[in-house]
Amino acid sequence: MGNVVVVTGGGTGIGRAIAERFVRDGATVLITGRRQELLDRAAAEIEAQAYAFDATDPEQVAAFAAAVGPVNVLVNNAGGNRDFDAAAPATLDEVAAAWQANFAANVLSAVLVTTALRPSMPAGGSIITIGSIAADKGAGSYGAAKAAIGSWNIDLARQAGGDGITANVVSPGYIADTEFFRDVLTDRRREQLVDAAMTGRAGAPRDIAGLVAFLASPDARQLTGQTLAVNGGEWPSR
């Protein structure tokens, strides 16, 4: 099958752009998610393969890993801010549920899929996990979950390095044309996010796809254990 790439959450937005980039580069691309119909449509449009399962369910993840065999590149893109899908928590039980939901969606999903696929990943492989500027700026349980991704990635890179596998995090700022904000982003807030970027524009899914493709390339074999920001200068690093 040649170069095999798995993109979790690959049916829309950033994940779809990443998958499409790897297809264009000649890879065999497997996109995953929970919505079978959406995945099937995206897979047909970009010439990928669709696998619908819940990345937070150990049994479903194990079944997926057994079905696909060795993978060269894993892109952990599944996640999102689950706070947008529920009312603000009013009780301690609801607070616990909200924090657990964001941890499961963003951290547990990446940990489970990575743990399942890494044993068969050959030398020269790459694991790229999508983080968020929220890890640095703060955004409740979502920001905390994305910050946890960065810490986990350091340990992952240390463990995988001896096998010739790199592990990095790509941390986007505001990216337009995705489902991330649902319908809760006002025009004023959108303008503020664009104005905060030194580039004077919103990020696009292709901006993330380009960096992910580089991190998976032979030119990036000494680049591991890092979090790389793609935010137009909204949150500079040095």
Tab-separated table of C-alpha atoms in Angstrom:
chain	number	residue	atom	x	y	z
A	1	MET	CA	0.000	0.000	0.000
A	2	GLY	CA	3.030	2.313	0.194
A	3	ASN	CA	2.790	5.277	2.542
A	4	VAL	CA	-0.285	4.792	4.760
A	5	VAL	CA	-1.672	7.804	6.623
A	6	VAL	CA	-4.434	7.849	9.248
A	7	VAL	CA	-6.216	11.136	9.960
A	8	THR	CA	-8.673	11.035	12.848
A	9	GLY	CA	-11.535	13.488	12.532
A	10	GLY	CA	-10.746	13.542	8.833
A	11	GLY	CA	-14.191	14.232	7.442
A	12	THR	CA	-14.296	18.016	7.762
A	13	GLY	CA	-12.235	21.143	8.291
A	14	ILE	CA	-8.591	20.791	9.251
A	15	GLY	CA	-8.696	16.992	9.195
A	16	ARG	CA	-10.108	16.875	5.704
A	17	ALA	CA	-7.533	19.378	4.433
A	18	ILE	CA	-4.742	17.268	5.920
A	19	ALA	CA	-6.143	14.107	4.384
A	20	GLU	CA	-6.541	15.772	1.004
A	21	ARG	CA	-2.938	16.983	1.108
A	22	PHE	CA	-1.593	13.485	1.760
A	23	VAL	CA	-3.778	12.025	-0.996
A	24	ARG	CA	-2.381	14.620	-3.370
A	25	ASP	CA	1.127	13.604	-2.301
A	26	GLY	CA	0.384	9.987	-3.280
A	27	ALA	CA	-0.344	8.390	0.093
A	28	THR	CA	-3.034	5.870	0.939
A	29	VAL	CA	-5.180	7.874	3.377
A	30	LEU	CA	-7.621	6.536	5.961
A	31	ILE	CA	-9.966	9.084	7.506
A	32	THR	CA	-11.834	8.332	10.714
A	33	GLY	CA	-14.679	9.831	12.714
A	34	ARG	CA	-18.023	8.986	14.259
A	35	ARG	CA	-20.317	10.077	11.400
A	36	GLN	CA	-20.378	7.347	8.767
A	37	GLU	CA	-22.351	9.237	6.110
A	38	LEU	CA	-20.153	12.324	6.358
A	39	LEU	CA	-16.982	10.219	6.228
A	40	ASP	CA	-18.188	8.251	3.227
A	41	ARG	CA	-18.958	11.443	1.336
A	42	ALA	CA	-15.588	13.011	2.169
A	43	ALA	CA	-13.713	9.816	1.316
A	44	ALA	CA	-15.383	9.645	-2.091
A	45	GLU	CA	-14.606	13.284	-2.822
A	46	ILE	CA	-10.911	13.172	-1.886
A	47	GLU	CA	-10.225	9.506	-2.758
A	48	ALA	CA	-9.547	8.299	0.778
A	49	GLN	CA	-10.849	5.343	2.795
A	50	ALA	CA	-13.439	5.857	5.554
A	51	TYR	CA	-13.539	4.144	8.952
A	52	ALA	CA	-16.284	5.178	11.357
A	53	PHE	CA	-15.679	4.511	15.052
A	54	ASP	CA	-15.492	6.279	18.409
A	55	ALA	CA	-11.847	7.093	19.153
A	56	THR	CA	-12.569	7.245	22.896
A	57	ASP	CA	-13.798	3.627	22.990
A	58	PRO	CA	-10.913	1.162	23.578
A	59	GLU	CA	-12.671	-1.775	21.916
A	60	GLN	CA	-13.528	0.181	18.782
A	61	VAL	CA	-9.993	1.589	18.569
A	62	ALA	CA	-8.481	-1.882	18.950
A	63	ALA	CA	-10.721	-3.236	16.195
A	64	PHE	CA	-9.676	-0.397	13.884
A	65	ALA	CA	-5.971	-1.002	14.544
A	66	ALA	CA	-6.354	-4.714	13.836
A	67	ALA	CA	-8.179	-3.974	10.575
A	68	VAL	CA	-5.705	-1.497	9.092
A	69	GLY	CA	-2.304	-2.954	10.004
A	70	PRO	CA	0.917	-0.898	9.819
A	71	VAL	CA	0.597	2.873	9.451
A	72	ASN	CA	3.406	5.265	8.501
A	73	VAL	CA	1.799	8.523	9.608
A	74	LEU	CA	-0.816	9.148	12.279
A	75	VAL	CA	-2.503	12.531	12.548
A	76	ASN	CA	-4.516	12.872	15.759
A	77	ASN	CA	-6.969	15.561	14.709
A	78	ALA	CA	-10.193	14.357	16.393
A	79	GLY	CA	-11.417	16.531	19.238
A	80	GLY	CA	-12.918	19.977	19.576
A	81	ASN	CA	-14.426	22.055	22.345
A	82	ARG	CA	-17.326	20.088	23.809
A	83	ASP	CA	-18.389	23.145	25.821
A	84	PHE	CA	-20.025	24.462	22.634
A	85	ASP	CA	-22.398	21.491	22.639
A	86	ALA	CA	-23.892	21.982	26.108
A	87	ALA	CA	-25.231	24.649	28.426
A	88	ALA	CA	-22.886	26.110	31.028
A	89	PRO	CA	-22.582	23.642	33.930
A	90	ALA	CA	-24.576	24.579	37.008
A	91	THR	CA	-23.731	21.721	39.392
A	92	LEU	CA	-20.556	19.902	40.371
A	93	ASP	CA	-21.753	16.828	38.503
A	94	GLU	CA	-22.166	18.920	35.372
A	95	VAL	CA	-18.731	20.510	35.840
A	96	ALA	CA	-17.183	17.048	36.152
A	97	ALA	CA	-19.012	15.842	33.055
A	98	ALA	CA	-17.905	18.882	31.031
A	99	TRP	CA	-14.242	18.461	31.964
A	100	GLN	CA	-14.358	14.719	31.333
A	101	ALA	CA	-15.951	15.302	27.923
A	102	ASN	CA	-13.189	17.632	26.745
A	103	PHE	CA	-10.452	15.399	28.163
A	104	ALA	CA	-11.895	12.333	26.457
A	105	ALA	CA	-12.439	14.058	23.111
A	106	ASN	CA	-9.024	15.701	22.899
A	107	VAL	CA	-6.605	13.675	25.034
A	108	LEU	CA	-7.980	10.169	25.458
A	109	SER	CA	-8.815	9.854	21.757
A	110	ALA	CA	-5.226	10.698	20.774
A	111	VAL	CA	-3.700	8.472	23.444
A	112	LEU	CA	-5.835	5.447	22.558
A	113	VAL	CA	-5.359	5.634	18.791
A	114	THR	CA	-1.638	6.273	19.151
A	115	THR	CA	-1.176	3.434	21.624
A	116	ALA	CA	-3.046	1.049	19.336
A	117	LEU	CA	-1.200	1.945	16.136
A	118	ARG	CA	2.338	2.668	17.320
A	119	PRO	CA	3.531	-0.944	17.892
A	120	SER	CA	3.249	-1.685	14.170
A	121	MET	CA	4.481	1.709	12.974
A	122	PRO	CA	7.777	1.307	11.080
A	123	ALA	CA	10.913	3.387	11.534
A	124	GLY	CA	10.589	6.691	9.743
A	125	GLY	CA	7.023	7.091	10.946
A	126	SER	CA	5.466	10.278	12.253
A	127	ILE	CA	2.808	11.044	14.852
A	128	ILE	CA	1.329	14.531	14.626
A	129	THR	CA	-1.309	15.708	17.074
A	130	ILE	CA	-3.394	18.842	16.598
A	131	GLY	CA	-3.276	21.100	19.635
A	132	SER	CA	-4.608	24.628	20.035
A	133	ILE	CA	-3.602	28.168	20.894
A	134	ALA	CA	-6.087	27.694	23.764
A	135	ALA	CA	-3.406	25.700	25.585
A	136	ASP	CA	-1.427	28.947	25.983
A	137	LYS	CA	-4.215	31.517	26.181
A	138	GLY	CA	-6.540	29.491	28.416
A	139	ALA	CA	-10.036	28.282	27.603
A	140	GLY	CA	-11.415	26.301	30.516
A	141	SER	CA	-11.462	22.538	30.208
A	142	TYR	CA	-10.731	22.689	26.470
A	143	GLY	CA	-7.566	24.728	26.931
A	144	ALA	CA	-6.469	22.449	29.764
A	145	ALA	CA	-7.004	19.377	27.587
A	146	LYS	CA	-4.931	20.849	24.762
A	147	ALA	CA	-2.190	21.759	27.237
A	148	ALA	CA	-2.170	18.132	28.364
A	149	ILE	CA	-1.587	17.090	24.751
A	150	GLY	CA	1.662	19.059	24.704
A	151	SER	CA	2.947	17.383	27.863
A	152	TRP	CA	1.940	13.904	26.699
A	153	ASN	CA	3.660	14.485	23.369
A	154	ILE	CA	7.030	15.055	25.048
A	155	ASP	CA	6.864	11.646	26.711
A	156	LEU	CA	5.598	10.076	23.479
A	157	ALA	CA	8.511	11.542	21.503
A	158	ARG	CA	10.956	10.190	24.076
A	159	GLN	CA	9.475	6.699	23.891
A	160	ALA	CA	9.096	6.622	20.109
A	161	GLY	CA	12.444	8.191	19.255
A	162	GLY	CA	14.370	4.963	19.751
A	163	ASP	CA	12.142	3.349	17.128
A	164	GLY	CA	12.857	6.077	14.587
A	165	ILE	CA	9.418	7.664	15.005
A	166	THR	CA	8.879	11.381	15.536
A	167	ALA	CA	6.042	12.979	17.532
A	168	ASN	CA	5.040	16.615	17.338
A	169	VAL	CA	2.088	18.896	18.063
A	170	VAL	CA	0.741	21.487	15.630
A	171	SER	CA	-1.042	24.257	17.519
A	172	PRO	CA	-3.431	26.339	15.380
A	173	GLY	CA	-4.797	29.761	16.175
A	174	TYR	CA	-8.063	30.897	14.629
A	175	ILE	CA	-8.807	28.771	11.559
A	176	ALA	CA	-11.761	29.771	9.401
A	177	ASP	CA	-13.940	27.393	7.370
A	178	THR	CA	-14.251	24.663	9.999
A	179	GLU	CA	-17.012	23.339	12.260
A	180	PHE	CA	-15.046	24.217	15.402
A	181	PHE	CA	-17.062	27.207	16.635
A	182	ARG	CA	-20.435	25.755	15.574
A	183	ASP	CA	-22.690	28.836	15.340
A	184	VAL	CA	-21.496	30.625	18.481
A	185	LEU	CA	-18.810	32.872	16.954
A	186	THR	CA	-20.149	36.402	16.438
A	187	ASP	CA	-18.991	38.629	13.591
A	188	ARG	CA	-17.373	40.953	16.140
A	189	ARG	CA	-15.423	38.114	17.755
A	190	ARG	CA	-14.342	36.876	14.332
A	191	GLU	CA	-13.034	40.358	13.503
A	192	GLN	CA	-11.127	40.437	16.792
A	193	LEU	CA	-9.467	37.114	16.076
A	194	VAL	CA	-8.426	38.203	12.586
A	195	ASP	CA	-7.160	41.560	13.872
A	196	ALA	CA	-5.030	39.782	16.491
A	197	ALA	CA	-3.025	38.014	13.787
A	198	MET	CA	0.077	39.822	12.515
A	199	THR	CA	-0.724	38.486	9.057
A	200	GLY	CA	-4.064	40.305	9.027
A	201	ARG	CA	-6.028	37.234	8.023
A	202	ALA	CA	-7.639	34.151	9.479
A	203	GLY	CA	-5.800	30.883	9.216
A	204	ALA	CA	-7.013	28.321	6.688
A	205	PRO	CA	-7.086	24.526	6.958
A	206	ARG	CA	-4.433	24.366	4.230
A	207	ASP	CA	-2.025	26.254	6.521
A	208	ILE	CA	-2.179	23.385	8.994
A	209	ALA	CA	-2.070	20.728	6.295
A	210	GLY	CA	1.154	22.142	4.887
A	211	LEU	CA	2.981	21.976	8.218
A	212	VAL	CA	1.665	18.498	8.979
A	213	ALA	CA	2.900	17.269	5.602
A	214	PHE	CA	6.344	18.717	6.323
A	215	LEU	CA	6.518	17.079	9.754
A	216	ALA	CA	5.782	13.723	8.121
A	217	SER	CA	8.425	14.243	5.435
A	218	PRO	CA	12.041	13.001	5.308
A	219	ASP	CA	13.176	16.616	5.831
A	220	ALA	CA	11.801	16.649	9.400
A	221	ARG	CA	13.407	13.543	10.905
A	222	GLN	CA	15.320	15.494	13.581
A	223	LEU	CA	12.253	17.488	14.578
A	224	THR	CA	10.414	15.804	17.455
A	225	GLY	CA	8.966	16.530	20.880
A	226	GLN	CA	7.935	20.002	19.734
A	227	THR	CA	4.797	22.135	19.690
A	228	LEU	CA	4.700	24.297	16.571
A	229	ALA	CA	2.320	27.268	16.480
A	230	VAL	CA	0.379	28.278	13.369
A	231	ASN	CA	-1.473	31.390	14.494
A	232	GLY	CA	-0.366	34.272	12.286
A	233	GLY	CA	1.599	35.757	15.169
A	234	GLU	CA	-1.423	36.112	17.468
A	235	TRP	CA	0.559	34.336	20.222
A	236	PRO	CA	4.276	34.713	19.438
A	237	SER	CA	6.910	32.309	20.745
A	238	ARG	CA	10.685	32.507	20.916
